Short mmCIF file of C-alpha atoms and ligand atoms in Angstrom, two decimals:
data_model
loop_
_atom_site.label_atom_id
_atom_site.label_comp_id
_atom_site.label_asym_id
_atom_site.label_seq_id
_atom_site.Cartn_x
_atom_site.Cartn_y
_atom_site.Cartn_z
CA MET A 1 -0.15 0.66 -0.30
CA GLY A 2 1.67 3.82 0.68
CA ALA A 3 0.03 6.48 -1.91
CA GLN A 4 1.41 7.70 -4.51
CA ARG A 5 1.25 11.19 -5.35
CA THR A 6 -0.62 13.82 -2.66
CA ILE A 7 -3.84 15.14 -3.05
CA TYR A 8 -4.29 18.64 -0.74
CA MET A 9 -7.12 19.39 0.28
CA ASP A 10 -6.56 21.07 3.31
CA HIS A 11 -6.51 24.78 2.64
CA SER A 12 -7.90 26.27 5.63
CA ALA A 13 -5.43 25.33 7.79
CA THR A 14 -2.85 26.78 5.48
CA THR A 15 -1.72 26.75 1.42
CA PHE A 16 1.77 25.92 -0.14
CA VAL A 17 3.90 29.13 -0.60
CA LYS A 18 2.78 30.58 -5.05
CA PRO A 19 7.02 30.73 -7.14
CA GLU A 20 6.11 33.91 -7.51
CA VAL A 21 5.88 34.89 -3.71
CA VAL A 22 8.87 32.95 -2.86
CA ASN A 23 11.07 34.48 -5.53
CA GLU A 24 10.11 37.62 -4.68
CA MET A 25 11.23 36.69 -0.35
CA ILE A 26 14.22 35.35 -1.87
CA PRO A 27 16.66 38.48 -1.79
CA TYR A 28 15.68 39.42 1.36
CA PHE A 29 17.21 37.35 2.69
CA MET A 30 20.51 37.27 1.46
CA GLU A 31 20.89 40.72 -0.44
CA HIS A 32 18.91 43.04 0.93
CA PHE A 33 19.18 41.84 4.57
CA GLY A 34 19.76 45.51 6.67
CA ASN A 35 17.93 46.21 9.17
CA PRO A 36 15.24 49.02 8.26
CA SER A 37 15.64 50.95 11.22
CA SER A 38 19.54 51.64 9.98
CA ILE A 39 20.31 54.46 7.91
CA TYR A 40 22.32 53.48 5.18
CA GLY A 41 22.02 51.44 1.73
CA ILE A 42 20.87 48.05 2.14
CA ALA A 43 18.28 49.49 5.18
CA ARG A 44 16.46 51.24 2.67
CA GLU A 45 15.72 48.73 0.72
CA SER A 46 14.35 46.84 3.47
CA LYS A 47 12.75 49.77 4.56
CA LYS A 48 11.66 50.05 0.73
CA ALA A 49 10.29 46.81 0.77
CA ILE A 50 8.07 46.83 3.58
CA ASP A 51 6.61 50.31 2.39
CA THR A 52 5.79 48.46 -0.98
CA ALA A 53 3.85 45.23 0.69
CA ARG A 54 2.13 48.08 3.12
CA VAL A 55 0.61 49.26 -0.10
CA GLN A 56 -0.21 46.55 -1.83
CA THR A 57 -2.12 45.33 1.88
CA ALA A 58 -3.90 48.26 2.07
CA LYS A 59 -4.67 47.53 -1.69
CA ALA A 60 -6.45 44.40 -1.41
CA LEU A 61 -8.70 46.24 1.86
CA GLY A 62 -9.41 49.26 -0.06
CA ALA A 63 -7.24 50.53 2.75
CA ASP A 64 -4.82 53.39 3.76
CA PRO A 65 -1.95 52.19 4.31
CA ASP A 66 -0.60 54.53 7.22
CA GLU A 67 -3.86 52.33 8.52
CA ILE A 68 -1.63 49.05 8.00
CA TYR A 69 0.42 46.48 10.78
CA PHE A 70 2.66 43.47 9.95
CA THR A 71 1.86 40.90 12.78
CA SER A 72 3.37 37.74 13.38
CA GLY A 73 0.50 35.95 11.73
CA GLY A 74 -3.76 35.18 12.07
CA SER A 75 -3.20 34.85 15.74
CA GLU A 76 -1.87 37.87 16.98
CA SER A 77 -3.55 39.87 14.68
CA ASP A 78 -6.98 38.29 16.95
CA ASN A 79 -5.29 39.39 20.14
CA TRP A 80 -3.45 42.65 18.90
CA ALA A 81 -7.30 43.45 18.06
CA ILE A 82 -9.01 41.89 20.92
CA LYS A 83 -6.81 42.90 23.93
CA GLY A 84 -6.07 46.08 22.76
CA VAL A 85 -9.81 47.93 22.18
CA ALA A 86 -10.25 46.42 25.38
CA PHE A 87 -7.55 47.47 27.28
CA ALA A 88 -7.63 51.00 25.15
CA ASN A 89 -11.63 51.17 26.40
CA ARG A 90 -12.01 50.00 30.11
CA LYS A 91 -13.35 53.19 30.89
CA ARG A 92 -16.22 53.10 28.90
CA GLY A 93 -16.94 49.65 29.74
CA ASN A 94 -16.48 46.13 29.92
CA HIS A 95 -18.37 44.27 27.74
CA ILE A 96 -17.70 42.70 25.20
CA ILE A 97 -19.46 41.19 21.57
CA THR A 98 -18.34 37.98 19.74
CA THR A 99 -20.03 34.32 18.98
CA ARG A 100 -19.67 30.86 19.68
CA ILE A 101 -17.66 29.86 16.12
CA GLU A 102 -14.53 32.02 16.68
CA HIS A 103 -11.91 30.80 15.93
CA HIS A 104 -9.41 29.41 18.98
CA ALA A 105 -7.35 32.75 18.79
CA VAL A 106 -10.89 35.05 18.65
CA LEU A 107 -12.39 32.67 21.94
CA HIS A 108 -9.33 32.32 24.74
CA THR A 109 -8.90 35.95 24.04
CA CYS A 110 -11.84 36.72 25.43
CA GLN A 111 -11.22 34.19 27.81
CA TYR A 112 -8.68 35.83 28.63
CA LEU A 113 -10.22 38.98 29.61
CA GLU A 114 -13.30 36.92 30.90
CA LYS A 115 -10.61 36.10 33.91
CA GLU A 116 -9.44 39.95 33.85
CA GLY A 117 -12.70 41.96 34.07
CA PHE A 118 -14.35 41.99 31.04
CA GLU A 119 -17.89 39.95 29.94
CA VAL A 120 -18.57 38.32 27.18
CA THR A 121 -21.63 37.69 25.25
CA TYR A 122 -20.99 34.63 22.72
CA LEU A 123 -23.60 34.58 20.58
CA PRO A 124 -25.09 31.69 19.12
CA VAL A 125 -25.66 31.13 15.17
CA ASP A 126 -28.38 29.31 13.08
CA GLN A 127 -28.05 25.53 12.03
CA TYR A 128 -25.86 27.00 9.22
CA GLY A 129 -23.86 29.58 10.85
CA LEU A 130 -25.01 32.31 10.89
CA VAL A 131 -25.19 34.65 13.17
CA ASP A 132 -28.18 36.58 12.86
CA PRO A 133 -27.99 40.41 12.51
CA ALA A 134 -31.38 41.09 15.03
CA VAL A 135 -30.04 39.40 17.74
CA LEU A 136 -26.66 41.04 17.67
CA GLU A 137 -28.24 44.14 18.37
CA LYS A 138 -30.11 42.97 20.63
CA ALA A 139 -27.28 41.99 22.56
CA ILE A 140 -25.66 45.15 22.59
CA THR A 141 -25.80 47.35 26.16
CA GLU A 142 -24.48 50.80 27.24
CA ARG A 143 -20.70 49.28 28.22
CA THR A 144 -20.23 47.61 25.47
CA ILE A 145 -16.78 48.46 23.74
CA LEU A 146 -16.61 45.41 20.84
CA ILE A 147 -17.56 42.93 18.81
CA SER A 148 -15.05 40.70 17.49
CA ILE A 149 -17.18 38.78 14.48
CA MET A 150 -15.68 36.49 11.79
CA TYR A 151 -16.19 36.68 8.37
CA ALA A 152 -16.06 33.63 7.71
CA ASN A 153 -15.96 31.28 9.44
CA ASN A 154 -12.75 27.68 8.52
CA GLU A 155 -14.36 25.43 9.90
CA ILE A 156 -18.00 24.91 7.92
CA GLY A 157 -17.29 28.09 5.20
CA THR A 158 -20.13 29.90 5.79
CA ILE A 159 -20.06 33.46 5.05
CA GLU A 160 -21.23 36.17 7.80
CA PRO A 161 -23.10 39.67 6.05
CA ILE A 162 -20.18 41.35 8.06
CA ALA A 163 -21.65 44.74 6.34
CA GLU A 164 -24.62 44.28 8.27
CA LEU A 165 -23.11 43.33 11.40
CA GLY A 166 -21.19 46.07 10.87
CA ALA A 167 -23.23 48.79 10.28
CA ILE A 168 -25.04 47.43 13.43
CA ALA A 169 -22.31 47.84 15.63
CA ARG A 170 -21.00 51.54 13.76
CA LYS A 171 -25.43 52.85 14.09
CA HIS A 172 -24.55 52.28 18.15
CA LYS A 173 -20.64 53.50 18.12
CA VAL A 174 -18.89 49.53 18.75
CA TYR A 175 -15.60 49.31 17.84
CA PHE A 176 -16.08 46.06 14.78
CA HIS A 177 -13.35 44.40 13.91
CA THR A 178 -13.89 40.97 12.06
CA ASP A 179 -11.05 38.47 11.71
CA ALA A 180 -10.66 37.35 7.69
CA VAL A 181 -8.00 34.67 8.02
CA GLN A 182 -9.74 32.23 5.35
CA VAL A 183 -11.27 35.16 3.36
CA ILE A 184 -8.78 36.94 1.81
CA GLY A 185 -9.09 35.86 -2.10
CA SER A 186 -11.97 34.48 -1.70
CA ILE A 187 -14.74 37.37 -1.15
CA PRO A 188 -13.99 41.22 -2.52
CA ILE A 189 -13.32 43.43 1.06
CA ASP A 190 -13.80 46.81 1.48
CA VAL A 191 -13.37 47.62 4.45
CA ASN A 192 -14.80 50.99 4.12
CA ALA A 193 -17.91 50.17 2.27
CA GLN A 194 -18.19 47.09 4.82
CA ASN A 195 -18.46 48.98 7.80
CA ILE A 196 -14.78 47.79 9.52
CA ASP A 197 -12.76 48.47 12.17
CA LEU A 198 -10.16 46.29 12.22
CA LEU A 199 -9.30 43.53 10.07
CA SER A 200 -7.01 40.48 10.59
CA LEU A 201 -4.98 38.39 7.72
CA SER A 202 -2.42 35.78 8.22
CA ALA A 203 -0.41 34.90 4.83
CA HIS A 204 -0.18 31.51 4.63
CA LYS A 205 -4.21 30.86 4.37
CA PHE A 206 -3.56 32.81 1.13
CA TYR A 207 -0.47 31.26 -0.32
CA GLY A 208 2.22 33.15 1.38
CA PRO A 209 4.44 32.15 4.38
CA LYS A 210 3.89 31.47 7.47
CA GLY A 211 4.68 33.41 10.63
CA THR A 212 3.59 36.40 8.81
CA GLY A 213 -0.14 38.95 9.72
CA ALA A 214 -1.86 41.90 9.20
CA LEU A 215 -3.54 43.92 11.31
CA TYR A 216 -5.92 46.78 9.68
CA ILE A 217 -6.30 49.40 12.16
CA LYS A 218 -9.43 52.49 11.37
CA LYS A 219 -7.30 55.62 11.62
CA GLY A 220 -8.74 56.84 15.48
CA VAL A 221 -9.63 54.00 16.86
CA ARG A 222 -8.46 53.41 20.69
CA ILE A 223 -5.69 50.70 20.76
CA GLU A 224 -2.95 49.98 23.00
CA ASN A 225 0.37 48.13 21.85
CA LEU A 226 0.31 44.27 22.54
CA ILE A 227 4.00 44.17 21.89
CA HIS A 228 6.22 46.35 23.47
CA GLY A 229 9.64 47.50 23.04
CA GLY A 230 11.22 49.23 19.96
CA GLY A 231 9.55 52.09 17.55
CA GLN A 232 8.83 49.56 14.88
CA GLU A 233 5.95 49.97 12.48
CA ARG A 234 4.70 53.16 13.80
CA ARG A 235 5.72 52.88 17.28
CA ARG A 236 2.23 49.69 17.55
CA ARG A 237 4.29 46.96 16.98
CA ALA A 238 7.85 46.26 18.41
CA GLY A 239 10.20 44.18 17.58
CA THR A 240 13.00 44.42 13.70
CA GLU A 241 10.09 43.21 11.00
CA ASN A 242 10.01 39.80 9.08
CA ILE A 243 11.12 41.41 6.48
CA ALA A 244 10.85 38.81 3.47
CA GLY A 245 7.94 37.62 5.14
CA ILE A 246 6.12 40.81 4.82
CA VAL A 247 7.39 40.26 1.22
CA GLY A 248 6.19 37.95 1.01
CA LEU A 249 2.67 38.55 2.36
CA GLY A 250 2.58 41.59 -0.30
CA LYS A 251 2.82 39.47 -2.77
CA ALA A 252 0.82 37.11 -1.74
CA ILE A 253 -2.35 39.20 -1.86
CA GLU A 254 -1.79 41.39 -4.59
CA GLN A 255 -2.57 37.70 -6.08
CA ALA A 256 -5.04 36.64 -4.32
CA THR A 257 -6.69 38.83 -5.27
CA VAL A 258 -6.01 40.25 -9.04
CA ASP A 259 -9.35 38.11 -9.71
CA ILE A 260 -10.86 37.91 -7.38
CA PRO A 261 -14.23 36.28 -9.20
CA GLY A 262 -12.35 34.00 -11.31
CA HIS A 263 -10.29 32.34 -9.28
CA SER A 264 -13.37 31.58 -7.00
CA ALA A 265 -15.42 30.04 -9.79
CA LYS A 266 -12.60 28.09 -10.60
CA ILE A 267 -12.34 26.25 -7.03
CA ARG A 268 -15.94 26.28 -6.19
CA ALA A 269 -16.63 24.78 -9.82
CA MET A 270 -14.33 21.79 -8.67
CA ARG A 271 -15.64 21.99 -4.91
CA ASP A 272 -19.28 21.78 -6.19
CA ARG A 273 -18.64 18.33 -8.06
CA LEU A 274 -17.08 16.73 -5.07
CA ILE A 275 -20.54 17.78 -2.92
CA ARG A 276 -22.50 16.98 -5.07
CA GLY A 277 -20.64 13.36 -5.31
CA VAL A 278 -20.33 12.48 -2.01
CA LEU A 279 -24.09 14.02 -0.95
CA GLU A 280 -25.34 11.53 -4.08
CA THR A 281 -22.86 7.79 -3.83
CA ILE A 282 -22.87 8.33 0.26
CA SER A 283 -26.30 7.19 2.18
CA HIS A 284 -27.13 9.72 5.95
CA THR A 285 -24.76 12.32 4.97
CA ARG A 286 -25.48 15.92 5.39
CA LEU A 287 -23.24 18.77 4.60
CA ASN A 288 -22.71 20.62 7.06
CA GLY A 289 -22.39 24.66 6.86
CA HIS A 290 -25.43 27.49 4.33
CA PRO A 291 -25.51 25.49 0.85
CA GLU A 292 -24.78 29.06 -1.12
CA LYS A 293 -23.51 31.45 1.36
CA ARG A 294 -19.74 29.53 2.15
CA LEU A 295 -16.40 30.33 1.07
CA PRO A 296 -16.14 28.50 -2.37
CA GLY A 297 -12.84 26.07 -1.54
CA ASN A 298 -14.79 24.95 1.95
CA PHE A 299 -17.09 21.78 2.10
CA ASN A 300 -17.76 19.57 5.32
CA VAL A 301 -19.51 16.60 5.54
CA SER A 302 -20.61 14.49 8.38
CA PHE A 303 -20.79 10.86 7.61
CA GLU A 304 -23.08 9.19 10.60
CA PHE A 305 -21.97 5.88 12.19
CA ILE A 306 -18.82 6.38 11.08
CA GLU A 307 -14.69 8.27 13.34
CA GLY A 308 -14.37 11.06 12.03
CA GLU A 309 -10.34 10.19 12.75
CA SER A 310 -10.08 7.32 11.47
CA MET A 311 -11.08 8.21 8.00
CA LEU A 312 -8.67 10.26 7.68
CA LEU A 313 -5.77 7.39 8.70
CA TRP A 314 -7.59 5.76 5.86
CA LEU A 315 -7.74 8.77 3.83
CA ASP A 316 -4.02 10.03 3.47
CA ASP A 317 -3.00 5.70 3.89
CA GLU A 318 -4.67 6.57 -0.21
CA GLY A 319 -3.00 9.66 0.12
CA ILE A 320 -5.06 12.47 0.28
CA CYS A 321 -4.65 15.59 2.50
CA ALA A 322 -7.88 16.43 5.01
CA SER A 323 -8.98 16.84 8.17
CA THR A 324 -11.63 17.06 10.79
CA GLY A 325 -12.74 19.85 11.54
CA SER A 326 -10.20 22.18 12.38
CA ALA A 327 -6.63 21.74 12.55
CA CYS A 328 -6.75 22.96 16.20
CA THR A 329 -8.49 20.04 16.92
CA SER A 330 -7.31 17.36 15.08
CA GLY A 331 -5.32 15.44 16.33
CA SER A 332 -7.71 15.49 20.03
CA LEU A 333 -11.31 13.46 20.45
CA GLU A 334 -12.98 17.00 21.36
CA PRO A 335 -15.96 17.47 19.13
CA SER A 336 -15.73 20.48 16.98
CA HIS A 337 -17.57 23.97 19.46
CA VAL A 338 -18.76 25.41 15.41
CA LEU A 339 -20.68 21.99 13.99
CA LEU A 340 -22.01 21.94 18.24
CA ALA A 341 -22.81 25.51 18.00
CA THR A 342 -24.74 25.01 14.73
CA GLY A 343 -27.14 21.73 16.72
CA LEU A 344 -25.15 18.88 15.18
CA PRO A 345 -25.50 16.31 18.15
CA VAL A 346 -21.95 14.18 18.73
CA GLU A 347 -22.14 11.83 18.06
CA ILE A 348 -22.82 12.97 13.88
CA SER A 349 -20.11 15.32 15.03
CA HIS A 350 -17.78 12.74 15.39
CA GLY A 351 -17.25 11.52 12.01
CA SER A 352 -17.46 15.50 9.76
CA LEU A 353 -14.14 15.03 7.70
CA ARG A 354 -13.39 19.39 6.07
CA LEU A 355 -12.21 19.29 2.35
CA THR A 356 -10.35 22.98 1.20
CA LEU A 357 -10.12 22.68 -2.08
CA GLY A 358 -7.04 25.45 -3.16
CA ASP A 359 -4.49 26.07 -6.21
CA ALA A 360 -3.33 22.75 -5.83
CA ASN A 361 -6.41 20.97 -6.97
CA THR A 362 -6.97 19.67 -10.69
CA GLU A 363 -10.88 18.22 -11.80
CA LYS A 364 -8.72 14.47 -11.71
CA ASP A 365 -8.07 14.85 -7.65
CA VAL A 366 -11.59 15.41 -7.46
CA ASP A 367 -11.75 12.11 -9.24
CA PHE A 368 -9.44 10.21 -7.15
CA VAL A 369 -11.56 11.86 -4.19
CA LEU A 370 -14.36 10.00 -4.83
CA GLU A 371 -13.98 7.09 -6.57
CA VAL A 372 -11.71 5.87 -3.11
CA LEU A 373 -13.71 8.23 -0.40
CA PRO A 374 -17.49 6.17 -1.13
CA LYS A 375 -15.47 3.11 -0.60
CA ILE A 376 -13.26 4.68 2.12
CA VAL A 377 -16.79 4.72 3.88
CA THR A 378 -19.05 1.39 3.26
CA LYS A 379 -15.25 -0.64 4.54
CA LEU A 380 -15.59 1.88 7.88
CA ARG A 381 -19.59 1.57 7.80
CA GLU A 382 -18.58 -2.06 8.43
CA MET A 383 -16.84 -2.68 11.09
CA SER A 384 -19.21 -0.10 13.29
CA PRO A 385 -20.96 -1.71 15.80
CA LEU A 386 -23.65 0.98 15.63
CA TYR A 387 -24.36 0.89 11.86
CA LEU A 388 -25.34 -3.10 11.26
CA LYS A 389 -27.67 -2.21 14.37
CA SER A 390 -29.24 0.45 12.52
CA GLY A 391 -30.01 -1.78 9.42
CA LYS A 392 -30.23 1.61 7.68
CA GLU A 393 -27.84 0.17 4.92
CA GLY A 394 -28.89 1.94 1.38
CA GLY A 395 -30.96 4.92 3.71
CA CYS A 396 -31.84 8.59 2.54
CA ASN A 397 -29.34 10.83 3.09
CA VAL A 398 -30.39 13.01 5.94
CA GLN A 399 -30.79 17.10 4.55
C1 PLP B 1 -5.67 30.39 10.28
C2 PLP B 1 -6.02 31.46 11.38
C3 PLP B 1 -6.08 31.84 11.99
C4 PLP B 1 -4.75 31.68 12.62
O1 PLP B 1 -3.52 32.22 12.31
P1 PLP B 1 -2.72 31.49 11.89
O2 PLP B 1 -1.60 32.87 11.33
O3 PLP B 1 -2.01 30.45 11.76
O4 PLP B 1 -1.92 32.54 13.41
C5 PLP B 1 -7.34 32.62 12.77
N1 PLP B 1 -8.12 33.02 12.24
C6 PLP B 1 -8.08 31.68 11.31
C7 PLP B 1 -9.73 32.55 11.05
C8 PLP B 1 -7.87 30.91 10.70
O5 PLP B 1 -8.36 30.13 10.37
#
């Protein structure tokens, strides 16, 4: 046995770095290695490179370059946005609103702030993972200082009505942060039209390098620093800049946003064929997330009577890289907090599989998964006492 080739269907966990991006980064390791805070020639090259990346990033978001701050990734950006706004606005209030389906970089930050005396409301979502704007509005109080709602979910792909949620935040004069780590290159962003005050992104989710991200902070937002030290990033984020990483982020975001409709359509077509094929050939399956309001590459499905972990091992044996729920929960037997928030029963959530498509995929990959996945599900079900007892062989899908 053993796989002949690798089929990568885990683009929500991370992506490969595009060759054009790597080529852009290389000179900044050896030739232009200067510290941008210094004044000689090679340092100026580094400084210029950061300025260029800042312009590229701002352009992709409809922001001003002065509103972009480079960080070490999505987790740092989320931590900075939430802790920074919470601590800077403590006198105005101690209430934060977020949702039950956020990434752990947001959820664990909010839980930390609860220990520091803040109150956090975790909004529920419907069966598709959508936040109801009316429920958000009702949750706002005199003491609310920040609303943090992800743009699209990393596990089930559901896209939230961000402009509408942002408008509610603005109406009540509450800062609005969104974790947009999953959406760069899939949905066009305009921070002003969408009423966004703070936005997190991470290069390794859109074919850039790991360990580099950015936080958009709208001019005038009151926020404290997270990393203290030198005066880098206009005195707001200390630490010698990760020049090569920042250059890579700039190039990657420029490329990812050059033709969002065309790129999304191509990925969506492959993904839709995969969804149809799986739901039509395998019984007792359920599509998780919203049928239309979902990221173009995301497919999240639950198979009854199966353990997701064993499915991953069998898929790995065929060279297919997939995930249960999210990378953070892979390897643990905790049911996904996102699937549970959509009301999926614990037993069914255990049998969930996430396949996320992207630029590493071709139609042939879809053919191969459609060929092997039904066989794996059948084999695992044949080994499952629950399945045999249920007498459900040959039934129809749970929608
Ligand atoms: C990947 C991810 C993060 C974390 O980003 P890192 O750059 O890996 O720290 C945060 N939020 C979401 C929605 C993500 O998908």
